[in-house]
């Protein structure tokens, strides 16, 4: 590279809309070996208390070899690797679908991540386009630990670049219960409700039931930055205070997701394993100083082939001050200004 | 549970005064496996430098299999589990007594916790009562790692509920030296004072001696919340800024305890193992922005059966700005406004 | 020690200029065993992404037994131990030279540290003097993991103490390439540029080339204090807000070093192992709220005996807001006010 290439010639400018081709598979950089350190940090950054992810003994009594890394931590690691290749020049993170956890991540595992481009659609403005990818995380044995589709709006570098053929993938509105993958060996036949923290089993929940998780956590800049760095997510917007006059940094949507999920322990302590995300929207930005609360709505209940294990489909909503349990959208059909996250997921629960 | 039970029907409302019965044993939820991550976080959150808790080599030279988790971290884990069952509706944390460490906690151990109700006394107002519990932490082998008595003032749910028979347990004003439990194998015969950081052995300390630990640490919101979450302590008051106009969160008393103990390294580097807490009071609240300093007073000196190991009983006082070494109470007999913590404990030291 | 010795009699006052003698070797206190926790915290505190330090698989493919602790973390641990003996009464940290990493630090290693006094020079004021030390970190096998020379200006306790004979050590302006020590087994013949994150090999870089690392991170008090405590660095100035009216704490220079090195991934992702620091200056203080960016200049390129491994000598410059890539000093020859760090180091890169 010639010396006069300029001081940014070696750095990663990220991909622009015209750099994606349907069918391309992008190998994301920087594999990551997880240790007890990642687990402890997750438990320091979020009020995470689900027993299966806290105690090796509880995990063994549930048929697993030891306590896995929290499922959303696995998601953040797989997702974070995709940021430099998928969303560095993104204008908006539009949605998730068909996310499934396929295998627990244990201490000592090394995770890598890749994304296949599964759809492209240039916007009518000609300045941006929507890129659909299916991202897969794999462990050191090459076995998939999770996969998800997401779509983002990405800028074009060259506004004159021709529009690609429009390909919009068909994505399921929700993961069918029969497609949920059970963590190998999982068995809730001898589930200890006392150690887990709540007496409610799957049959205690009803479709339509709304649960207010009550507790609130006020977020600090240091915390969300530590979390986001831990997942090696490089998006500048989470770290650099200079673009905004109030010096606030936009909080990684996954931080809100993990905070809300951890808060949902109070009322959903037995919703142990995340097995799928059906869809999710980061509906309003979150900033340091916001106090995050959460509420859930039971959407669906299903059987699974694992002994003593049922599946519960939940809407998890994170709100900031002003938000109320059960209130999601206004009369105009738009999300209320206090709603930060609307996440639709499947979890496993003792029947 | 019927759907119209309301959105908080599934959440834990905590126990009220009339929910306790003397003799009841409450199993606290969410066992916890500790890793090197908890150790590293403890050393990032507090200026902890006691060599036995920093170096496997130093621990082995002292007769232990490896370096244990810092004793106060073990205390916080056992204590944190009891919060949802004991102090969620507490008005005040009134005191500790008869706390003893019974066995070190090592990386890989899984800790659970239970509390026996040992006393009840309704207050004359009829609105609250004092609950006395003895809390025990156990490892995965069912062996006790620590125990302590504490008493808290708890609200009544139903002011018309009848007062229980008053039972006030007899609690020792201090743990007798012969009741101190030595960590198995501990031996300070070949103690390395250079690596430990100070030359002072037990015989260098005199009863009545006051030690000013000099250094100060200004506390941040992110730090005390990370610490408190790490111990899975769910008390809302430490996390939710919304109830107070100044948006400050009340700092968990145990955070101040750990900070003061870590600061006491400077002058008490050889007070290695905590073996008992005789009593303790959180005398004034601590908030982010406060600069914490500490001083100690030597209260008692005793022999132990372990080779080369003596016991030193110390008063550890944490103060914020304005506090001075040796100044504890005013002429009115009340704690000075700058005093945050008055802790009376036993530690092990080379003779 | 008599009771009337005063409350600070047991605490460490630090060494003053007249307490040093050329040839003395000071054993620093508090050995430290590192775990996955230290690694995870490093990756939460800095946007560190170099693959060799993130993935056991990548490390094994590069000839190492597993992923080592980040090299600057090893430096901070060795350095931190020397603070109570070398720089507690320092007025200024004047420089580094001849720093070499001699052996990677792996999880489970226990690090201790010692310093030899290699030079002394009283200043003409008679109030301070310069102390030169060579500090060595060793693992549990007694094998050196790193060494460096540094010199600090230290206060005299007694202004009437006689000046020592002046001894100024000869320190190399830079470590010669043939003196660089390769991590045992290192081999970049099968280097995976995709997983490492960038395609640039050593031959793609030219002496004189300037790289703007683009990204910025705004620093928080909680983060730099957690980092500095993790290295058991006890310098009061990083923790105690009370001496300054703006309540800011001076950030440990090593925090800026690690931040800049991590940011340099973007453009230098393949500069994997640090093997030497030729010199370094903390040119302006850094405070919470500053947004740190970094740029590098290629100073020299060299061969090494390890297969597929070359050495690149880099100037790494950290700047705060107002700093620009390539701008280091003003017309007066002094560092610009926005320059925080000027570090000259050697790293290993695939040829």
mmCIF file of C-alpha atoms in Angstrom, chain A residues 1-3 6-13 27-38 41 45 80-81 84 108 110 112-113 140 221-223 225-227 229-234 236 239-243 247 249, chain C residues 36-37 39-41 43-49 51 54-58 194-198 200 204-218 220 222-223 226 259 265-267 289-291 293 321 325:
data_model
loop_
_atom_site.group_PDB
_atom_site.id
_atom_site.type_symbol
_atom_site.label_atom_id
_atom_site.label_comp_id
_atom_site.label_asym_id
_atom_site.label_seq_id
_atom_site.Cartn_x
_atom_site.Cartn_y
_atom_site.Cartn_z
ATOM 1 C CA UNK A 1 0.000 0.000 0.000
ATOM 2 C CA UNK A 2 1.555 3.317 -1.028
ATOM 3 C CA UNK A 3 2.457 5.724 1.735
ATOM 4 C CA UNK A 6 -3.779 8.319 3.576
ATOM 5 C CA UNK A 7 -3.857 7.573 7.257
ATOM 6 C CA UNK A 8 -7.183 5.674 7.115
ATOM 7 C CA UNK A 9 -6.170 3.346 4.272
ATOM 8 C CA UNK A 10 -5.499 0.420 6.619
ATOM 9 C CA UNK A 11 -8.633 0.753 8.707
ATOM 10 C CA UNK A 12 -11.921 -1.023 8.141
ATOM 11 C CA UNK A 13 -14.435 1.312 6.466
ATOM 12 C CA UNK A 27 -16.582 -15.036 7.994
ATOM 13 C CA UNK A 28 -16.500 -12.598 10.909
ATOM 14 C CA UNK A 29 -13.223 -11.918 12.655
ATOM 15 C CA UNK A 30 -11.849 -12.513 16.131
ATOM 16 C CA UNK A 31 -12.897 -15.823 17.620
ATOM 17 C CA UNK A 32 -13.427 -15.713 21.370
ATOM 18 C CA UNK A 33 -12.748 -18.218 24.139
ATOM 19 C CA UNK A 34 -15.063 -17.727 27.114
ATOM 20 C CA UNK A 35 -14.103 -18.274 30.727
ATOM 21 C CA UNK A 36 -15.676 -17.882 34.134
ATOM 22 C CA UNK A 37 -14.753 -14.225 33.753
ATOM 23 C CA UNK A 38 -17.395 -13.578 31.110
ATOM 24 C CA UNK A 41 -19.103 -10.035 34.471
ATOM 25 C CA UNK A 45 -23.657 -6.090 34.825
ATOM 26 C CA UNK A 80 -20.897 -8.605 18.220
ATOM 27 C CA UNK A 81 -18.594 -10.314 15.738
ATOM 28 C CA UNK A 84 -17.849 -4.746 11.698
ATOM 29 C CA UNK A 108 -13.691 -23.033 27.589
ATOM 30 C CA UNK A 110 -14.294 -20.772 21.509
ATOM 31 C CA UNK A 112 -16.724 -17.789 15.913
ATOM 32 C CA UNK A 113 -19.411 -16.338 13.744
ATOM 33 C CA UNK A 140 -14.423 -24.913 18.392
ATOM 34 C CA UNK A 221 -22.322 4.830 31.043
ATOM 35 C CA UNK A 222 -19.520 2.686 32.465
ATOM 36 C CA UNK A 223 -21.747 -0.368 32.670
ATOM 37 C CA UNK A 225 -19.758 0.307 27.666
ATOM 38 C CA UNK A 226 -18.144 -2.537 29.614
ATOM 39 C CA UNK A 227 -20.894 -4.904 28.492
ATOM 40 C CA UNK A 229 -16.903 -4.103 24.778
ATOM 41 C CA UNK A 230 -17.067 -7.539 26.404
ATOM 42 C CA UNK A 231 -18.983 -8.722 23.331
ATOM 43 C CA UNK A 232 -16.361 -7.039 21.116
ATOM 44 C CA UNK A 233 -19.079 -4.955 19.509
ATOM 45 C CA UNK A 234 -17.222 -2.105 17.833
ATOM 46 C CA UNK A 236 -18.720 3.734 17.605
ATOM 47 C CA UNK A 239 -18.504 4.607 23.068
ATOM 48 C CA UNK A 240 -17.844 8.033 21.636
ATOM 49 C CA UNK A 241 -19.532 10.941 23.428
ATOM 50 C CA UNK A 242 -18.360 13.625 21.030
ATOM 51 C CA UNK A 243 -21.109 13.510 18.368
ATOM 52 C CA UNK A 247 -22.313 13.718 25.658
ATOM 53 C CA UNK A 249 -23.785 7.477 24.102
ATOM 54 C CA UNK C 36 -9.887 -15.986 33.128
ATOM 55 C CA UNK C 37 -11.403 -13.198 35.192
ATOM 56 C CA UNK C 39 -8.728 -11.605 30.849
ATOM 57 C CA UNK C 40 -12.463 -10.984 30.686
ATOM 58 C CA UNK C 41 -12.159 -7.740 32.625
ATOM 59 C CA UNK C 43 -11.722 -7.157 27.364
ATOM 60 C CA UNK C 44 -14.582 -5.339 29.114
ATOM 61 C CA UNK C 45 -12.440 -2.318 29.999
ATOM 62 C CA UNK C 46 -10.716 -1.911 26.616
ATOM 63 C CA UNK C 47 -11.951 -2.672 23.088
ATOM 64 C CA UNK C 48 -9.224 -5.343 22.843
ATOM 65 C CA UNK C 49 -9.685 -7.626 19.852
ATOM 66 C CA UNK C 51 -7.160 -12.624 18.006
ATOM 67 C CA UNK C 54 -9.004 -13.626 22.431
ATOM 68 C CA UNK C 55 -9.063 -17.219 21.175
ATOM 69 C CA UNK C 56 -7.340 -20.349 22.446
ATOM 70 C CA UNK C 57 -7.832 -21.849 18.979
ATOM 71 C CA UNK C 58 -6.099 -18.950 17.253
ATOM 72 C CA UNK C 194 -9.729 -13.584 8.052
ATOM 73 C CA UNK C 195 -10.157 -14.624 11.665
ATOM 74 C CA UNK C 196 -7.571 -12.022 12.719
ATOM 75 C CA UNK C 197 -9.682 -9.302 11.157
ATOM 76 C CA UNK C 198 -7.456 -7.596 8.556
ATOM 77 C CA UNK C 200 -2.463 -6.501 5.964
ATOM 78 C CA UNK C 204 2.023 -4.035 3.429
ATOM 79 C CA UNK C 205 3.386 -1.485 5.898
ATOM 80 C CA UNK C 206 6.025 1.121 5.072
ATOM 81 C CA UNK C 207 8.315 3.042 7.359
ATOM 82 C CA UNK C 208 6.850 6.520 7.764
ATOM 83 C CA UNK C 209 3.288 5.399 7.176
ATOM 84 C CA UNK C 210 0.760 7.010 9.514
ATOM 85 C CA UNK C 211 -2.401 5.131 10.492
ATOM 86 C CA UNK C 212 -5.418 6.921 11.945
ATOM 87 C CA UNK C 213 -7.267 4.376 14.082
ATOM 88 C CA UNK C 214 -10.457 6.420 13.749
ATOM 89 C CA UNK C 215 -12.527 5.200 16.710
ATOM 90 C CA UNK C 216 -12.896 7.124 19.958
ATOM 91 C CA UNK C 217 -13.804 6.080 23.493
ATOM 92 C CA UNK C 218 -15.014 8.488 26.158
ATOM 93 C CA UNK C 220 -15.530 7.064 32.760
ATOM 94 C CA UNK C 222 -15.556 3.807 37.256
ATOM 95 C CA UNK C 223 -13.671 2.185 34.385
ATOM 96 C CA UNK C 226 -11.513 -0.676 38.158
ATOM 97 C CA UNK C 259 -6.980 2.060 25.473
ATOM 98 C CA UNK C 265 -6.674 -2.865 16.233
ATOM 99 C CA UNK C 266 -8.409 -0.891 13.509
ATOM 100 C CA UNK C 267 -5.471 -0.728 11.095
ATOM 101 C CA UNK C 289 -14.867 12.660 30.188
ATOM 102 C CA UNK C 290 -11.947 12.826 27.763
ATOM 103 C CA UNK C 291 -12.520 11.016 24.484
ATOM 104 C CA UNK C 293 -8.392 8.341 19.985
ATOM 105 C CA UNK C 321 -10.434 15.834 21.628
ATOM 106 C CA UNK C 325 -3.461 11.869 13.316
#
